[in-house]
Structures are given as structure tokens and as C-alpha cells.
Coordinates of N, CA and C in Angstrom, one line a residue:
X293 N -16.0 4.6 -0.5 CA -15.4 4.9 0.7 C -14.7 6.3 0.7
X294 N -14.3 6.8 -0.4 CA -13.7 8.1 -0.4 C -14.6 9.0 -1.4
X295 N -14.9 10.2 -0.9 CA -15.6 11.2 -1.8 C -15.0 12.5 -1.8
X296 N -14.5 13.0 -2.9 CA -14.0 14.3 -2.9 C -14.9 15.3 -3.7
X297 N -15.4 16.2 -3.1 CA -16.5 17.0 -3.7 C -16.1 18.4 -4.0
X298 N -15.8 18.7 -5.2 CA -15.8 20.1 -5.7 C -14.6 20.9 -5.0
X299 N -13.4 20.3 -4.8 CA -12.4 20.9 -4.0 C -11.5 21.9 -4.9
X300 N -11.2 23.0 -4.2 CA -10.2 23.9 -4.9 C -9.1 24.1 -3.8
X301 N -8.0 23.9 -4.3 CA -6.6 24.1 -3.5 C -5.8 25.2 -4.2
X302 N -5.4 26.2 -3.4 CA -4.5 27.3 -3.9 C -3.2 27.3 -3.1
X303 N -2.1 27.6 -3.8 CA -0.9 28.0 -3.2 C -0.6 29.5 -3.4
X304 N -1.0 30.4 -2.5 CA -0.8 31.8 -2.9 C -1.8 32.2 -4.0
X305 N -1.3 32.7 -5.2 CA -2.1 33.1 -6.2 C -2.2 32.0 -7.2
X306 N -1.6 30.8 -7.0 CA -1.6 29.6 -7.8 C -2.7 28.7 -7.5
X307 N -3.6 28.5 -8.4 CA -4.7 27.5 -8.2 C -4.2 26.1 -8.7
X308 N -4.0 25.1 -7.7 CA -3.5 23.8 -8.1 C -4.6 22.9 -8.5
X309 N -5.8 23.0 -7.8 CA -7.0 22.2 -8.1 C -8.2 23.1 -8.3
X310 N -9.0 22.8 -9.2 CA -10.1 23.7 -9.6 C -11.4 23.0 -9.6
X311 N -12.2 23.1 -8.4 CA -13.5 22.3 -8.4 C -13.5 20.9 -8.7
X312 N -12.5 20.2 -8.3 CA -12.3 18.7 -8.6 C -13.1 17.9 -7.7
X313 N -13.8 16.8 -8.4 CA -14.6 15.9 -7.7 C -14.2 14.5 -8.3
X314 N -14.1 13.5 -7.3 CA -14.0 12.0 -7.7 C -14.4 11.3 -6.5
X315 N -14.6 10.0 -6.7 CA -15.0 9.1 -5.6 C -14.4 7.8 -5.9
X316 N -14.3 6.9 -5.0 CA -13.9 5.5 -5.1 C -14.5 4.6 -4.0
X317 N -14.6 3.4 -4.4 CA -15.3 2.4 -3.6 C -14.4 1.5 -2.8
X318 N -14.9 0.9 -1.8 CA -14.1 -0.1 -1.0 C -13.5 -1.2 -1.9
X319 N -12.2 -1.5 -1.8 CA -11.6 -2.4 -2.5 C -11.3 -2.1 -4.0
X320 N -11.3 -0.8 -4.3 CA -11.2 -0.5 -5.6 C -9.8 0.0 -5.8
X321 N -9.1 -0.1 -7.0 CA -7.9 0.5 -7.3 C -8.3 1.7 -8.3
X322 N -7.9 2.8 -7.9 CA -8.1 4.1 -8.8 C -6.7 4.7 -9.1
X323 N -6.5 4.9 -10.4 CA -5.3 5.6 -10.8 C -5.6 7.0 -11.1
X324 N -4.7 7.9 -10.6 CA -4.8 9.3 -11.0 C -3.5 9.7 -11.8
X325 N -3.7 10.1 -13.0 CA -2.7 10.2 -14.0 C -2.9 11.7 -14.5
X326 N -1.8 12.1 -15.3 CA -1.8 13.2 -15.9 C -0.4 13.9 -16.0
X327 N -0.1 14.9 -16.8 CA 1.2 15.4 -16.9 C 1.7 16.2 -15.8
X328 N 3.0 16.6 -15.8 CA 3.6 17.4 -14.6 C 2.7 18.6 -14.5
X329 N 2.5 18.9 -13.2 CA 1.9 20.2 -12.9 C 0.4 20.1 -12.9
X330 N -0.3 18.8 -13.1 CA -1.6 18.6 -13.2 C -2.4 18.7 -12.0
X331 N -1.6 18.6 -10.8 CA -2.4 18.7 -9.5 C -2.5 17.3 -8.8
X332 N -1.8 16.2 -9.3 CA -1.9 14.9 -8.9 C -1.4 14.8 -7.4
X333 N -0.3 15.3 -7.1 CA 0.3 15.3 -5.8 C -0.4 16.1 -4.8
X334 N -1.0 17.3 -5.2 CA -1.7 18.1 -4.5 C -3.0 17.4 -4.0
X335 N -3.6 16.7 -4.9 CA -4.9 16.0 -4.6 C -4.6 15.0 -3.4
X336 N -3.5 14.2 -3.5 CA -3.2 13.3 -2.4 C -2.9 14.1 -1.0
X337 N -2.3 15.3 -1.2 CA -1.9 16.0 0.1 C -3.2 16.6 0.6
X338 N -4.2 17.0 -0.2 CA -5.4 17.4 0.4 C -6.2 16.4 1.0
X339 N -6.2 15.2 0.5 CA -7.0 14.0 1.0 C -6.3 13.7 2.4
X340 N -5.0 13.7 2.4 CA -4.2 13.3 3.7 C -4.2 14.4 4.8
X341 N -4.7 15.6 4.3 CA -4.8 16.6 5.2 C -3.4 17.5 5.3
X342 N -2.6 17.4 4.4 CA -1.4 18.1 4.4 C -1.6 19.5 4.0
X343 N -2.5 19.7 3.0 CA -2.9 21.0 2.6 C -4.5 21.1 2.8
X344 N -5.0 22.3 2.9 CA -6.4 22.5 3.1 C -7.1 23.0 2.0
X345 N -8.2 22.4 1.6 CA -9.0 23.0 0.4 C -9.5 24.3 0.8
X346 N -9.4 25.3 -0.2 CA -10.1 26.5 0.0 C -11.6 26.4 -0.2
X347 N -12.1 25.5 -0.9 CA -13.5 25.2 -1.1 C -13.8 23.7 -1.2
X348 N -15.0 23.3 -1.1 CA -15.3 21.9 -1.2 C -15.1 21.1 0.0
X349 N -15.4 19.8 -0.1 CA -15.2 19.0 1.0 C -14.7 17.5 0.6
X350 N -14.2 16.8 1.6 CA -13.7 15.4 1.4 C -14.2 14.6 2.6
X351 N -14.8 13.3 2.2 CA -15.3 12.4 3.2 C -14.6 11.1 3.0
X352 N -14.2 10.5 4.2 CA -13.7 9.1 4.2 C -14.6 8.2 5.0
X353 N -15.1 7.2 4.3 CA -16.1 6.3 5.1 C -17.2 7.2 5.8
X354 N -17.8 8.0 5.1 CA -18.9 9.0 5.4 C -18.5 9.9 6.6
X355 N -17.2 10.1 6.9 CA -16.8 11.1 7.8 C -16.1 12.2 7.1
X356 N -16.5 13.5 7.4 CA -15.8 14.6 6.9 C -14.4 14.8 7.3
X357 N -13.4 14.7 6.4 CA -12.0 14.9 6.9 C -11.3 16.2 6.4
X358 N -12.1 17.0 5.6 CA -11.5 18.2 5.2 C -11.3 19.2 6.5
X359 N -10.0 19.6 6.5 CA -9.6 20.6 7.6 C -9.2 19.8 8.8
X360 N -9.1 18.4 8.9 CA -8.7 17.7 10.0 C -7.1 17.5 9.8
X361 N -6.5 17.3 11.0 CA -5.1 17.0 11.0 C -4.7 15.7 10.3
X362 N -3.6 15.6 9.8 CA -3.1 14.4 9.0 C -3.2 13.1 10.0
X363 N -2.8 13.3 11.3 CA -2.9 12.1 12.2 C -4.2 11.6 12.5
X364 N -5.1 12.7 12.5 CA -6.6 12.3 12.7 C -7.1 11.5 11.5
X365 N -6.7 11.9 10.4 CA -7.2 11.3 9.2 C -6.5 9.9 9.0
X366 N -5.2 9.7 9.4 CA -4.6 8.5 9.3 C -5.3 7.5 10.4
X367 N -5.8 8.0 11.4 CA -6.5 7.0 12.4 C -7.9 6.6 11.9
X368 N -8.3 7.3 10.9 CA -9.6 6.9 10.2 C -9.5 5.9 9.2
X369 N -8.1 5.6 8.9 CA -7.9 4.5 7.9 C -7.2 4.8 6.7
X370 N -6.6 6.1 6.6 CA -5.8 6.4 5.4 C -4.4 6.4 5.7
X371 N -3.6 5.7 4.8 CA -2.1 5.7 4.9 C -1.6 6.3 3.6
X372 N -0.7 7.3 3.8 CA -0.1 7.9 2.7 C 1.4 7.5 2.5
X373 N 1.7 7.1 1.2 CA 3.0 6.7 0.8 C 3.5 7.8 -0.1
X374 N 4.3 8.8 0.4 CA 4.7 10.0 -0.5 C 5.7 9.6 -1.6
X375 N 5.7 10.5 -2.5 CA 6.7 10.3 -3.6 C 8.2 10.4 -3.0
X376 N 9.0 9.5 -3.6 CA 10.4 9.6 -3.1 C 10.7 8.6 -1.9
X377 N 9.8 7.9 -1.4 CA 10.0 6.9 -0.5 C 10.1 7.4 1.0
X378 N 11.2 8.2 1.1 CA 11.3 8.9 2.6 C 11.5 7.8 3.7
X379 N 12.4 7.0 3.6 CA 12.7 6.1 4.8 C 13.6 7.1 5.7
X380 N 13.7 6.5 6.9 CA 14.6 7.0 7.9 C 16.0 6.2 7.8
X381 N 16.9 6.8 7.1 CA 18.0 5.9 6.7 C 19.0 5.5 7.8
X382 N 19.0 6.3 8.9 CA 19.8 5.8 10.0 C 19.2 4.9 11.0
X383 N 17.8 4.7 10.8 CA 17.1 3.7 11.7 C 17.2 2.3 10.9
X384 N 17.1 1.3 11.7 CA 16.9 0.0 11.2 C 15.6 -0.2 10.4
X385 N 15.6 -1.2 9.6 CA 14.3 -1.6 9.0 C 13.2 -1.9 9.9
X386 N 13.4 -2.6 11.1 CA 12.4 -2.8 11.9 C 12.0 -1.5 12.7
X387 N 12.8 -0.7 12.8 CA 12.5 0.7 13.6 C 11.6 1.4 12.7
X388 N 12.0 1.4 11.3 CA 11.1 2.3 10.4 C 9.7 1.6 10.3
X389 N 9.6 0.2 10.4 CA 8.3 -0.5 10.4 C 7.6 -0.1 11.6
X390 N 8.1 -0.1 12.8 CA 7.4 0.2 14.1 C 7.0 1.6 14.1
X391 N 7.6 2.4 13.4 CA 7.1 3.9 13.4 C 5.7 3.9 12.9
X392 N 5.4 3.0 12.0 CA 4.1 3.0 11.4 C 3.1 2.6 12.3
X393 N 3.4 1.9 13.4 CA 2.5 1.5 14.4 C 2.3 2.6 15.6
X394 N 3.1 3.5 15.5 CA 3.3 4.5 16.7 C 2.0 5.0 17.2
X395 N 1.0 5.2 16.3 CA -0.3 5.9 16.8 C -1.2 4.9 17.4
X396 N -0.9 3.6 17.3 CA -1.9 2.5 17.7 C -1.6 2.1 19.1
X397 N -2.8 1.9 19.8 CA -2.7 1.5 21.2 C -2.6 0.1 21.5
X398 N -2.8 -0.7 20.5 CA -2.9 -2.2 20.7 C -1.6 -2.8 20.3
X399 N -0.7 -3.0 21.3 CA 0.7 -3.6 20.9 C 0.6 -5.0 20.4
X400 N -0.4 -5.8 20.8 CA -0.5 -7.1 20.3 C -0.7 -7.2 18.9
X401 N -1.8 -6.3 18.4 CA -2.2 -6.2 17.0 C -1.0 -5.8 16.2
X402 N -0.2 -4.8 16.7 CA 0.9 -4.3 16.0 C 2.0 -5.3 15.8
X403 N 2.2 -6.2 16.8 CA 3.1 -7.3 16.7 C 2.7 -8.2 15.5
X404 N 1.3 -8.5 15.6 CA 0.8 -9.4 14.6 C 1.0 -8.7 13.2
X405 N 0.8 -7.5 13.1 CA 0.9 -7.0 11.7 C 2.5 -6.8 11.2
X406 N 3.3 -6.7 12.3 CA 4.7 -6.8 12.0 C 5.1 -8.2 11.3
X407 N 4.5 -9.2 12.1 CA 4.8 -10.5 11.5 C 4.2 -10.7 10.1
X408 N 3.1 -10.0 9.8 CA 2.5 -10.2 8.6 C 3.3 -9.4 7.5
X409 N 3.8 -8.3 7.9 CA 4.6 -7.6 6.8 C 5.9 -8.3 6.6
X410 N 6.4 -9.0 7.5 CA 7.6 -9.8 7.2 C 7.3 -11.1 6.4
X411 N 6.0 -11.6 6.5 CA 5.7 -12.7 5.7 C 5.5 -12.1 4.1
X412 N 4.9 -11.0 4.1 CA 4.8 -10.4 2.7 C 6.2 -10.0 2.1
X413 N 7.1 -9.5 2.9 CA 8.4 -9.1 2.4 C 9.5 -9.7 3.3
X414 N 9.8 -11.0 2.9 CA 10.8 -11.8 3.6 C 12.2 -11.0 3.6
X415 N 12.5 -10.3 2.5 CA 13.8 -9.6 2.6 C 13.9 -8.6 3.7
X416 N 12.7 -8.0 4.1 CA 12.8 -7.1 5.2 C 13.0 -7.8 6.5
X417 N 12.5 -8.9 6.7 CA 12.8 -9.7 7.9 C 14.2 -10.2 7.9
X418 N 14.8 -10.6 6.8 CA 16.2 -11.1 6.8 C 17.2 -10.0 7.2
X419 N 16.8 -8.7 6.8 CA 17.6 -7.6 7.0 C 17.2 -6.6 8.1
X420 N 16.3 -7.0 8.9 CA 15.5 -6.1 9.8 C 16.4 -5.3 10.8
X421 N 17.6 -5.8 11.0 CA 18.5 -5.1 12.0 C 19.5 -4.1 11.1
X422 N 19.4 -4.1 9.8 CA 20.3 -3.3 9.0 C 19.7 -1.8 8.9
X423 N 20.5 -0.8 8.7 CA 19.9 0.6 8.5 C 19.2 0.6 7.1
X424 N 18.1 1.3 7.2 CA 17.2 1.4 6.0 C 17.9 2.1 4.9
X425 N 18.9 2.9 5.2 CA 19.5 3.8 4.3 C 20.4 2.9 3.3
X426 N 20.7 1.6 3.5 CA 21.5 0.9 2.6 C 20.7 0.1 1.6
X427 N 19.3 0.2 1.8 CA 18.5 -0.6 0.8 C 18.5 0.1 -0.6
X428 N 18.2 -0.8 -1.5 CA 18.0 -0.2 -2.9 C 16.7 0.6 -3.0
X429 N 16.5 1.3 -4.1 CA 15.3 1.9 -4.4 C 14.0 1.0 -4.3
X430 N 14.1 -0.1 -4.9 CA 13.0 -1.1 -4.8 C 12.8 -1.6 -3.4
X431 N 13.8 -2.0 -2.8 CA 13.6 -2.4 -1.4 C 13.2 -1.3 -0.5
X432 N 13.5 -0.1 -0.7 CA 12.9 1.0 0.0 C 11.4 1.2 -0.2
X433 N 11.0 1.0 -1.4 CA 9.6 1.1 -1.8 C 8.9 0.0 -1.0
X434 N 9.5 -1.2 -1.0 CA 8.7 -2.3 -0.1 C 8.6 -1.9 1.3
X435 N 9.7 -1.4 1.8 CA 9.7 -0.9 3.2 C 8.6 0.2 3.5
X436 N 8.6 1.2 2.6 CA 7.4 2.2 2.9 C 6.1 1.6 2.8
X437 N 5.9 0.7 1.8 CA 4.6 0.0 1.8 C 4.3 -0.8 3.1
X438 N 5.3 -1.4 3.6 CA 5.2 -2.2 4.7 C 4.9 -1.3 5.9
X439 N 5.5 -0.1 6.0 CA 5.4 0.8 7.1 C 3.9 1.4 7.0
X440 N 3.4 1.5 5.8 CA 2.0 2.0 5.6 C 1.1 0.9 6.2
X441 N 1.3 -0.3 5.9 CA 0.5 -1.4 6.4 C 0.5 -1.5 8.0
X442 N 1.5 -1.0 8.6 CA 1.6 -1.0 10.0 C 0.6 -0.1 10.7
X443 N 0.1 0.8 9.9 CA -1.0 1.7 10.5 C -2.4 1.1 10.5
X444 N -2.5 -0.1 9.9 CA -3.8 -0.8 9.8 C -4.8 0.0 9.0
X445 N -4.4 0.3 7.7 CA -5.2 1.3 6.8 C -6.3 0.5 6.2
X446 N -7.3 1.2 5.7 CA -8.4 0.8 4.9 C -8.1 1.3 3.3
X447 N -7.4 2.5 3.3 CA -7.1 3.1 2.0 C -5.6 3.4 2.1
X448 N -4.9 2.9 1.1 CA -3.4 3.4 0.8 C -3.5 4.3 -0.3
X449 N -2.9 5.5 -0.1 CA -2.6 6.5 -1.1 C -1.2 6.5 -1.5
X450 N -0.7 6.2 -2.8 CA 0.6 6.1 -3.1 C 1.0 7.1 -4.1
X451 N 2.0 7.9 -4.0 CA 2.4 8.9 -4.9 C 3.6 8.3 -5.7
X452 N 3.4 8.1 -7.1 CA 4.6 7.7 -8.0 C 5.3 6.5 -7.5
X453 N 4.6 5.3 -7.2 CA 5.3 4.2 -6.7 C 6.5 3.6 -7.7
X454 N 6.4 4.0 -9.0 CA 7.3 3.3 -9.9 C 8.5 4.3 -10.2
X455 N 8.5 5.6 -9.6 CA 9.5 6.6 -9.8 C 10.9 6.0 -9.5
X456 N 11.7 6.1 -10.6 CA 13.1 5.8 -10.4 C 13.3 4.3 -10.3
X457 N 12.4 3.4 -10.6 CA 12.7 2.0 -10.4 C 12.8 1.3 -11.7
X458 N 13.5 0.2 -11.8 CA 13.6 -0.6 -13.0 C 12.3 -1.3 -13.3
X459 N 12.0 -1.6 -14.6 CA 10.7 -2.2 -14.9 C 10.4 -3.6 -14.1
X460 N 11.4 -4.3 -13.9 CA 11.2 -5.6 -13.2 C 10.7 -5.4 -11.8
X461 N 11.4 -4.3 -11.2 CA 11.0 -4.0 -9.8 C 9.6 -3.4 -9.7
X462 N 9.3 -2.6 -10.8 CA 8.0 -2.0 -10.7 C 6.9 -3.0 -10.9
X463 N 7.2 -4.1 -11.7 CA 6.1 -5.2 -11.7 C 6.1 -5.9 -10.4
X464 N 7.1 -6.1 -9.6 CA 7.1 -6.6 -8.3 C 6.3 -5.8 -7.3
X465 N 6.5 -4.5 -7.4 CA 5.7 -3.6 -6.5 C 4.2 -3.7 -6.8
X466 N 3.9 -3.7 -8.1 CA 2.5 -3.8 -8.4 C 1.8 -5.2 -8.1
X467 N 2.6 -6.2 -8.3 CA 2.1 -7.4 -7.9 C 1.8 -7.5 -6.3
X468 N 2.8 -6.9 -5.6 CA 2.4 -6.8 -4.2 C 1.2 -6.0 -3.8
X469 N 1.1 -4.9 -4.5 CA -0.1 -4.1 -4.2 C -1.3 -4.7 -4.5
X470 N -1.4 -5.4 -5.7 CA -2.6 -6.2 -6.1 C -3.0 -7.2 -5.1
X471 N -2.0 -8.0 -4.6 CA -2.1 -9.0 -3.7 C -2.7 -8.5 -2.4
X472 N -2.2 -7.3 -2.0 CA -2.7 -6.8 -0.7 C -4.1 -6.3 -0.9
X473 N -4.5 -5.7 -2.1 CA -5.8 -5.4 -2.2 C -6.8 -6.6 -2.2
X474 N -6.3 -7.6 -2.8 CA -7.2 -8.9 -2.9 C -7.3 -9.6 -1.5
X475 N -6.2 -9.6 -0.9 CA -6.2 -10.5 0.3 C -6.7 -9.8 1.5
X476 N -6.4 -8.4 1.6 CA -6.8 -7.6 2.8 C -7.9 -6.7 2.6
X477 N -8.4 -6.6 1.3 CA -9.6 -5.9 1.0 C -9.3 -4.3 1.0
X478 N -7.9 -3.9 0.8 CA -7.5 -2.7 0.6 C -8.0 -2.0 -0.5
X479 N -8.3 -0.6 -0.3 CA -8.5 0.2 -1.4 C -7.1 0.9 -1.8
X480 N -6.8 1.2 -3.1 CA -5.7 1.7 -3.6 C -5.9 3.0 -4.3
X481 N -5.3 4.1 -3.9 CA -5.4 5.3 -4.8 C -3.9 5.5 -5.2
X482 N -3.7 5.4 -6.4 CA -2.3 5.5 -7.0 C -2.1 6.6 -8.0
X483 N -1.2 7.5 -7.7 CA -0.8 8.5 -8.7 C 0.4 8.0 -9.5
X484 N 0.2 8.2 -10.7 CA 1.3 7.8 -11.8 C 1.2 8.8 -12.9
X485 N 2.3 9.4 -13.2 CA 2.3 10.4 -14.4 C 2.1 9.7 -15.6
X486 N 2.5 8.5 -15.9 CA 2.4 7.8 -17.1 C 1.0 7.0 -17.0
X487 N 0.3 7.0 -18.1 CA -1.0 6.2 -18.2 C -0.6 4.7 -18.5
X488 N 0.6 4.4 -18.8 CA 1.0 3.0 -19.2 C 0.7 2.1 -18.1
X489 N 1.1 2.4 -17.0 CA 0.9 1.4 -15.7 C -0.5 1.3 -15.5
X490 N -1.3 2.2 -15.6 CA -2.8 2.1 -15.3 C -3.4 1.2 -16.3
X491 N -3.0 1.3 -17.6 CA -3.6 0.4 -18.6 C -3.1 -1.0 -18.4
X492 N -1.8 -1.2 -18.1 CA -1.3 -2.5 -17.7 C -2.0 -3.2 -16.6
X493 N -2.2 -2.5 -15.5 CA -2.8 -3.0 -14.3 C -4.3 -3.1 -14.4
X494 N -4.9 -2.4 -15.2 CA -6.5 -2.3 -15.2 C -7.1 -1.6 -14.1
X495 N -8.3 -1.4 -14.2 CA -8.9 -0.6 -13.2 C -9.5 0.7 -13.7
X496 N -9.9 1.6 -12.8 CA -10.4 2.9 -13.2 C -9.3 3.9 -13.2
X497 N -9.4 4.9 -14.0 CA -8.4 5.9 -14.2 C -9.1 7.2 -14.3
X498 N -8.5 8.2 -13.6 CA -8.9 9.6 -13.6 C -7.7 10.4 -14.1
X499 N -7.9 11.1 -15.2 CA -6.7 12.0 -15.7 C -7.0 13.5 -15.3
X500 N -6.0 14.1 -14.8 CA -6.0 15.6 -14.3 C -5.2 16.3 -15.3
X501 N -5.7 17.6 -15.5 CA -4.9 18.5 -16.4 C -5.2 19.9 -15.8
X502 N -4.3 20.6 -15.5 CA -4.3 22.0 -15.0 C -5.4 22.0 -13.8
X503 N -5.3 21.0 -12.9 CA -6.1 21.0 -11.8 C -7.6 20.5 -12.0
X504 N -7.9 20.0 -13.1 CA -9.3 19.6 -13.4 C -9.3 18.1 -13.9
X505 N -10.3 17.5 -13.7 CA -10.5 16.1 -14.2 C -10.9 16.3 -15.7
X506 N -10.1 15.8 -16.7 CA -10.5 15.8 -18.1 C -10.8 14.6 -18.7
X507 N -10.6 13.5 -18.0 CA -11.0 12.2 -18.5 C -11.1 11.2 -17.5
X508 N -12.1 10.3 -17.6 CA -12.4 9.3 -16.4 C -13.0 8.0 -17.1
X509 N -12.6 6.9 -16.7 CA -13.1 5.7 -17.2 C -12.3 4.5 -16.9
X510 N -12.7 3.3 -17.5 CA -11.8 2.2 -17.4 C -10.6 2.4 -18.2
X511 N -9.3 2.1 -17.7 CA -8.2 2.4 -18.2 C -7.9 1.7 -19.5
X512 N -8.3 0.4 -19.6 CA -8.0 -0.4 -20.8 C -9.0 0.1 -21.9
X513 N -10.2 0.3 -21.6 CA -11.2 0.8 -22.6 C -10.7 2.2 -23.1
X514 N -10.3 3.1 -22.3 CA -9.9 4.4 -22.6 C -8.7 4.3 -23.7
X515 N -7.8 3.3 -23.4 CA -6.5 3.1 -24.2 C -6.8 2.7 -25.7
X516 N -8.1 2.2 -25.9 CA -8.5 1.6 -27.2 C -9.0 3.0 -28.2
X517 N -9.1 4.1 -27.6 CA -9.5 5.2 -28.4 C -8.4 6.3 -28.4
X518 N -8.7 7.3 -29.1 CA -7.7 8.5 -29.2 C -7.8 9.4 -28.0
X519 N -8.8 9.2 -27.2 CA -9.2 10.1 -26.1 C -8.1 10.3 -25.1
X520 N -7.4 9.2 -24.8 CA -6.3 9.2 -23.8 C -5.2 10.2 -24.2
X521 N -4.7 10.0 -25.4 CA -3.7 10.9 -25.9 C -4.1 12.3 -26.1
X522 N -5.3 12.5 -26.5 CA -6.0 13.8 -26.7 C -6.0 14.5 -25.3
X523 N -6.5 13.8 -24.3 CA -6.6 14.5 -22.9 C -5.3 14.7 -22.3
X524 N -4.3 13.8 -22.4 CA -3.1 13.9 -21.9 C -2.2 15.2 -22.5
X525 N -2.3 15.3 -23.7 CA -1.4 16.4 -24.3 C -2.2 17.6 -24.6
X526 N -3.5 17.5 -24.4 CA -4.4 18.7 -24.6 C -4.6 19.0 -26.0

């Protein structure tokens, strides 16, 4: 459902991605890992339309999305969960969730999806009138995932979902993501600096280094060899 073909992204004189290509199928979980500065977040920004590739192209469900505005790409089924969660702290939990449905014209469907999000995250329903800024880090992560679901996505791209969270909360986040993938048929594109979570969760992994793909394959199979550490540390 997603195809990234030979893209290059530059910030001035700095080349963040160099001829990078990857693809993923519907219902798949793809981890993108690698050290700091590898280009992981830039890849998500390019897919979401936040930055424009200097070369190459990106397609989502056979439609070219390179150069399109982020809101156009979102309407085609991509929902981005950025690093650091970014809730609107002064708004209530429910107001944050409803923002996710702002671009949708079907109010009845949006209401149904809000009810579904509350079923998935009962804590959000219990505290729906509270300001989002009072939530813990793990609760805010649940909120931004819920907000992403309100856009009715086919693909959710998540940047560092475990950043700053306790191991138990990270487990809960991943259990939720896996359940959403299995029950709703979502595709998950997950950026994680550490390879550990990809190995624990299973699925396919792509490792970046200096803006290029240096390793790709089944995460658990790769962990059985020396290739993983060699690629990560160069």
C-alpha cells in the first residue's frame, strides 16, 4: 500500500535521505530503526508531506503523494503521530479527539468512531472533560493514537511511540497497536531508535544509517545473527 522509490531529501547542504526505497503491504507492521541522525523522522515527514523529496517519488494505494499537501495525504488514508505526542494541553480530551475528525464531512461516522475510541481507551472516556495537559505521558500517547484513529486512517505512521515511557506503559501501547492492526486491518509504520522493540514485537524491520537502508528483513531472524549490531554501529 506504500511505496517509497529512490527518494532524496535535503535540508540546505545537508542530505538527510539518499536514494532511499522501501515498501509495505496492507495490514503489515514495518519498523524503521537506526541510530540518531539516520533519517528516520525525515522519512516519516517526507511520507506525510511535511518535507518534499528533491528526487524520487512516494505512492500510497497507487496514488502519487510526492509534493502533495499534508492534509491531502491525510485524506488519502495516512495519519501521522509525531514524536513527543503534541496534545493540545488546554483543550479537553474530547476536544483533542474531535480535532482528528475535523477534515471529515460525515458527522455520523465521526461520532461512531469517537465511541469506538472510547471503547478502546476507557480512560479517555472517563476523563473526556478534563484538560489533556494533565494526562501522564502514557495517557497522552493513548490520546494521540485515538486522535489518529479519528481521521479514519488506513496507515498510521508513528514516530518513537515508546519515547520517555516506562516499560509497562510501552507494552500497553504496543498491545493496543497490535490489536488495532488485527481488528481494523490497519497498517503500522513505526519508527524506533532501538531495535529491541522491533525484535520483541516481530514483523519486518528496515534499518537506516546516514540516510540509507543498510539492513532489511524479519526482525527476529536478523537478531539471531551479528548483522544487526554490525549495521547499527557501522
